[in-house]
Amino acid sequence: MRNLLICSLFLTGCLSERKLAETCAEKFPVKEEIKEVLVIDTVESLPDTVVVHFKDSNFTFVCPPSKTITLTKEVTKVQENTARIKSMQIAHQKQMESFHLDYQKHEENHFKEVEKLKKDLNNIQEKYKNVKKFKLWFYLLISGLVIIFAIRNRWLRLPL
């Protein structure tokens, strides 16, 4: 009984490893780089023979020399490691999240500073309005005092 239990646990462990391996193979298949050279066309040039006649002799020239021209195309098939790409995406996503958090902190500090500057501006505007009111009342008071002083001392004599 004990041996049966141990064997069943062992087989279950192997099955789970196999299942894990199959899942990994399905999710992250191995991809490799394959290079192929395809021969598209082959052209062989035939030489022309030219015979030149002189008085005493004949000369034979072969123009141009025989050549074989092969037109090939190299095809590279790239199979990528998807597990590596997935890990790079996760790392990139973490980096982007950190950039986003830094941006949010910067934006929050910026908004706090803007609110502080708005409050300072409102305080300065209130002080300006108060000074303007004080200046108006001060000039009215001085004008009134000058008028009262002129009437009391009869500096200003109005003909009636």
mmCIF file with all atom_site columns, C-alpha atoms in Angstrom, residues 24-106:
data_model
loop_
_atom_site.group_PDB
_atom_site.id
_atom_site.type_symbol
_atom_site.label_atom_id
_atom_site.label_alt_id
_atom_site.label_comp_id
_atom_site.label_asym_id
_atom_site.label_entity_id
_atom_site.label_seq_id
_atom_site.pdbx_PDB_ins_code
_atom_site.Cartn_x
_atom_site.Cartn_y
_atom_site.Cartn_z
_atom_site.occupancy
_atom_site.B_iso_or_equiv
_atom_site.pdbx_formal_charge
_atom_site.auth_seq_id
_atom_site.auth_comp_id
_atom_site.auth_asym_id
_atom_site.auth_atom_id
_atom_site.pdbx_PDB_model_num
ATOM 1  C CA . CYS A 1 24  ? 5.664  26.548 -21.061 1.00 0.00 ? 24  CYS A CA 1
ATOM 2  C CA . ALA A 1 25  ? 6.297  25.167 -24.550 1.00 0.00 ? 25  ALA A CA 1
ATOM 3  C CA . GLU A 1 26  ? 2.865  26.342 -25.702 1.00 0.00 ? 26  GLU A CA 1
ATOM 4  C CA . LYS A 1 27  ? 3.137  29.761 -24.141 1.00 0.00 ? 27  LYS A CA 1
ATOM 5  C CA . PHE A 1 28  ? 6.812  30.398 -24.945 1.00 0.00 ? 28  PHE A CA 1
ATOM 6  C CA . PRO A 1 29  ? 7.817  28.382 -28.010 1.00 0.00 ? 29  PRO A CA 1
ATOM 7  C CA . VAL A 1 30  ? 11.499 28.256 -28.911 1.00 0.00 ? 30  VAL A CA 1
ATOM 8  C CA . LYS A 1 31  ? 12.261 30.203 -32.046 1.00 0.00 ? 31  LYS A CA 1
ATOM 9  C CA . GLU A 1 32  ? 15.527 30.181 -33.900 1.00 0.00 ? 32  GLU A CA 1
ATOM 10 C CA . GLU A 1 33  ? 17.126 32.015 -36.799 1.00 0.00 ? 33  GLU A CA 1
ATOM 11 C CA . ILE A 1 34  ? 17.302 30.101 -40.081 1.00 0.00 ? 34  ILE A CA 1
ATOM 12 C CA . LYS A 1 35  ? 19.254 31.367 -43.081 1.00 0.00 ? 35  LYS A CA 1
ATOM 13 C CA . GLU A 1 36  ? 18.561 30.042 -46.555 1.00 0.00 ? 36  GLU A CA 1
ATOM 14 C CA . VAL A 1 37  ? 20.186 30.908 -49.865 1.00 0.00 ? 37  VAL A CA 1
ATOM 15 C CA . LEU A 1 38  ? 17.830 30.660 -52.820 1.00 0.00 ? 38  LEU A CA 1
ATOM 16 C CA . VAL A 1 39  ? 19.214 30.429 -56.333 1.00 0.00 ? 39  VAL A CA 1
ATOM 17 C CA . ILE A 1 40  ? 16.968 32.579 -58.470 1.00 0.00 ? 40  ILE A CA 1
ATOM 18 C CA . ASP A 1 41  ? 18.643 32.428 -61.863 1.00 0.00 ? 41  ASP A CA 1
ATOM 19 C CA . THR A 1 42  ? 21.886 31.221 -63.452 1.00 0.00 ? 42  THR A CA 1
ATOM 20 C CA . VAL A 1 43  ? 23.166 32.748 -66.689 1.00 0.00 ? 43  VAL A CA 1
ATOM 21 C CA . GLU A 1 44  ? 26.184 31.473 -68.567 1.00 0.00 ? 44  GLU A CA 1
ATOM 22 C CA . SER A 1 45  ? 27.731 33.868 -71.065 1.00 0.00 ? 45  SER A CA 1
ATOM 23 C CA . LEU A 1 46  ? 29.127 32.318 -74.220 1.00 0.00 ? 46  LEU A CA 1
ATOM 24 C CA . PRO A 1 47  ? 32.236 33.855 -75.670 1.00 0.00 ? 47  PRO A CA 1
ATOM 25 C CA . ASP A 1 48  ? 32.476 35.177 -79.187 1.00 0.00 ? 48  ASP A CA 1
ATOM 26 C CA . THR A 1 49  ? 35.411 34.271 -81.332 1.00 0.00 ? 49  THR A CA 1
ATOM 27 C CA . VAL A 1 50  ? 36.944 36.968 -83.481 1.00 0.00 ? 50  VAL A CA 1
ATOM 28 C CA . VAL A 1 51  ? 39.416 36.115 -86.179 1.00 0.00 ? 51  VAL A CA 1
ATOM 29 C CA . VAL A 1 52  ? 41.739 38.859 -87.361 1.00 0.00 ? 52  VAL A CA 1
ATOM 30 C CA . HIS A 1 53  ? 43.500 38.331 -90.701 1.00 0.00 ? 53  HIS A CA 1
ATOM 31 C CA . PHE A 1 54  ? 46.878 39.845 -91.357 1.00 0.00 ? 54  PHE A CA 1
ATOM 32 C CA . LYS A 1 55  ? 49.029 39.409 -94.406 1.00 0.00 ? 55  LYS A CA 1
ATOM 33 C CA . ASP A 1 56  ? 50.934 36.450 -93.129 1.00 0.00 ? 56  ASP A CA 1
ATOM 34 C CA . SER A 1 57  ? 48.860 35.082 -90.273 1.00 0.00 ? 57  SER A CA 1
ATOM 35 C CA . ASN A 1 58  ? 45.497 34.831 -88.606 1.00 0.00 ? 58  ASN A CA 1
ATOM 36 C CA . PHE A 1 59  ? 44.881 35.693 -84.969 1.00 0.00 ? 59  PHE A CA 1
ATOM 37 C CA . THR A 1 60  ? 41.916 34.339 -83.039 1.00 0.00 ? 60  THR A CA 1
ATOM 38 C CA . PHE A 1 61  ? 40.548 36.295 -80.051 1.00 0.00 ? 61  PHE A CA 1
ATOM 39 C CA . VAL A 1 62  ? 37.907 35.103 -77.577 1.00 0.00 ? 62  VAL A CA 1
ATOM 40 C CA . CYS A 1 63  ? 35.759 38.074 -76.423 1.00 0.00 ? 63  CYS A CA 1
ATOM 41 C CA . PRO A 1 64  ? 34.584 38.164 -73.641 1.00 0.00 ? 64  PRO A CA 1
ATOM 42 C CA . PRO A 1 65  ? 35.848 35.233 -71.609 1.00 0.00 ? 65  PRO A CA 1
ATOM 43 C CA . SER A 1 66  ? 33.302 32.654 -70.534 1.00 0.00 ? 66  SER A CA 1
ATOM 44 C CA . LYS A 1 67  ? 31.445 33.625 -67.319 1.00 0.00 ? 67  LYS A CA 1
ATOM 45 C CA . THR A 1 68  ? 28.757 32.044 -65.228 1.00 0.00 ? 68  THR A CA 1
ATOM 46 C CA . ILE A 1 69  ? 26.543 34.561 -63.435 1.00 0.00 ? 69  ILE A CA 1
ATOM 47 C CA . THR A 1 70  ? 24.389 33.239 -60.621 1.00 0.00 ? 70  THR A CA 1
ATOM 48 C CA . LEU A 1 71  ? 21.680 35.450 -59.149 1.00 0.00 ? 71  LEU A CA 1
ATOM 49 C CA . THR A 1 72  ? 20.950 34.469 -55.549 1.00 0.00 ? 72  THR A CA 1
ATOM 50 C CA . LYS A 1 73  ? 18.805 35.789 -52.787 1.00 0.00 ? 73  LYS A CA 1
ATOM 51 C CA . GLU A 1 74  ? 19.500 35.246 -49.119 1.00 0.00 ? 74  GLU A CA 1
ATOM 52 C CA . VAL A 1 75  ? 16.404 34.696 -47.047 1.00 0.00 ? 75  VAL A CA 1
ATOM 53 C CA . THR A 1 76  ? 16.634 34.915 -43.282 1.00 0.00 ? 76  THR A CA 1
ATOM 54 C CA . LYS A 1 77  ? 13.812 33.533 -41.233 1.00 0.00 ? 77  LYS A CA 1
ATOM 55 C CA . VAL A 1 78  ? 13.913 34.741 -37.676 1.00 0.00 ? 78  VAL A CA 1
ATOM 56 C CA . GLN A 1 79  ? 12.171 32.862 -34.979 1.00 0.00 ? 79  GLN A CA 1
ATOM 57 C CA . GLU A 1 80  ? 12.222 34.779 -31.739 1.00 0.00 ? 80  GLU A CA 1
ATOM 58 C CA . ASN A 1 81  ? 12.347 33.659 -28.166 1.00 0.00 ? 81  ASN A CA 1
ATOM 59 C CA . THR A 1 82  ? 8.919  34.691 -26.939 1.00 0.00 ? 82  THR A CA 1
ATOM 60 C CA . ALA A 1 83  ? 9.808  34.135 -23.288 1.00 0.00 ? 83  ALA A CA 1
ATOM 61 C CA . ARG A 1 84  ? 12.579 36.697 -23.601 1.00 0.00 ? 84  ARG A CA 1
ATOM 62 C CA . ILE A 1 85  ? 10.252 39.119 -25.372 1.00 0.00 ? 85  ILE A CA 1
ATOM 63 C CA . LYS A 1 86  ? 7.596  38.639 -22.691 1.00 0.00 ? 86  LYS A CA 1
ATOM 64 C CA . SER A 1 87  ? 10.144 39.281 -19.926 1.00 0.00 ? 87  SER A CA 1
ATOM 65 C CA . MET A 1 88  ? 11.333 42.418 -21.754 1.00 0.00 ? 88  MET A CA 1
ATOM 66 C CA . GLN A 1 89  ? 7.721  43.607 -22.065 1.00 0.00 ? 89  GLN A CA 1
ATOM 67 C CA . ILE A 1 90  ? 7.180  43.070 -18.339 1.00 0.00 ? 90  ILE A CA 1
ATOM 68 C CA . ALA A 1 91  ? 10.405 44.928 -17.512 1.00 0.00 ? 91  ALA A CA 1
ATOM 69 C CA . HIS A 1 92  ? 9.449  47.733 -19.893 1.00 0.00 ? 92  HIS A CA 1
ATOM 70 C CA . GLN A 1 93  ? 5.996  47.919 -18.378 1.00 0.00 ? 93  GLN A CA 1
ATOM 71 C CA . LYS A 1 94  ? 7.506  48.224 -14.885 1.00 0.00 ? 94  LYS A CA 1
ATOM 72 C CA . GLN A 1 95  ? 9.791  50.981 -16.135 1.00 0.00 ? 95  GLN A CA 1
ATOM 73 C CA . MET A 1 96  ? 6.865  52.810 -17.749 1.00 0.00 ? 96  MET A CA 1
ATOM 74 C CA . GLU A 1 97  ? 4.871  52.511 -14.522 1.00 0.00 ? 97  GLU A CA 1
ATOM 75 C CA . SER A 1 98  ? 7.778  54.024 -12.586 1.00 0.00 ? 98  SER A CA 1
ATOM 76 C CA . PHE A 1 99  ? 7.971  56.876 -15.130 1.00 0.00 ? 99  PHE A CA 1
ATOM 77 C CA . HIS A 1 100 ? 4.219  57.374 -14.806 1.00 0.00 ? 100 HIS A CA 1
ATOM 78 C CA . LEU A 1 101 ? 4.442  57.503 -11.003 1.00 0.00 ? 101 LEU A CA 1
ATOM 79 C CA . ASP A 1 102 ? 7.307  60.000 -11.212 1.00 0.00 ? 102 ASP A CA 1
ATOM 80 C CA . TYR A 1 103 ? 5.254  62.121 -13.603 1.00 0.00 ? 103 TYR A CA 1
ATOM 81 C CA . GLN A 1 104 ? 2.238  62.008 -11.270 1.00 0.00 ? 104 GLN A CA 1
ATOM 82 C CA . LYS A 1 105 ? 4.406  63.101 -8.312  1.00 0.00 ? 105 LYS A CA 1
ATOM 83 C CA . HIS A 1 106 ? 5.890  65.920 -10.383 1.00 0.00 ? 106 HIS A CA 1
#
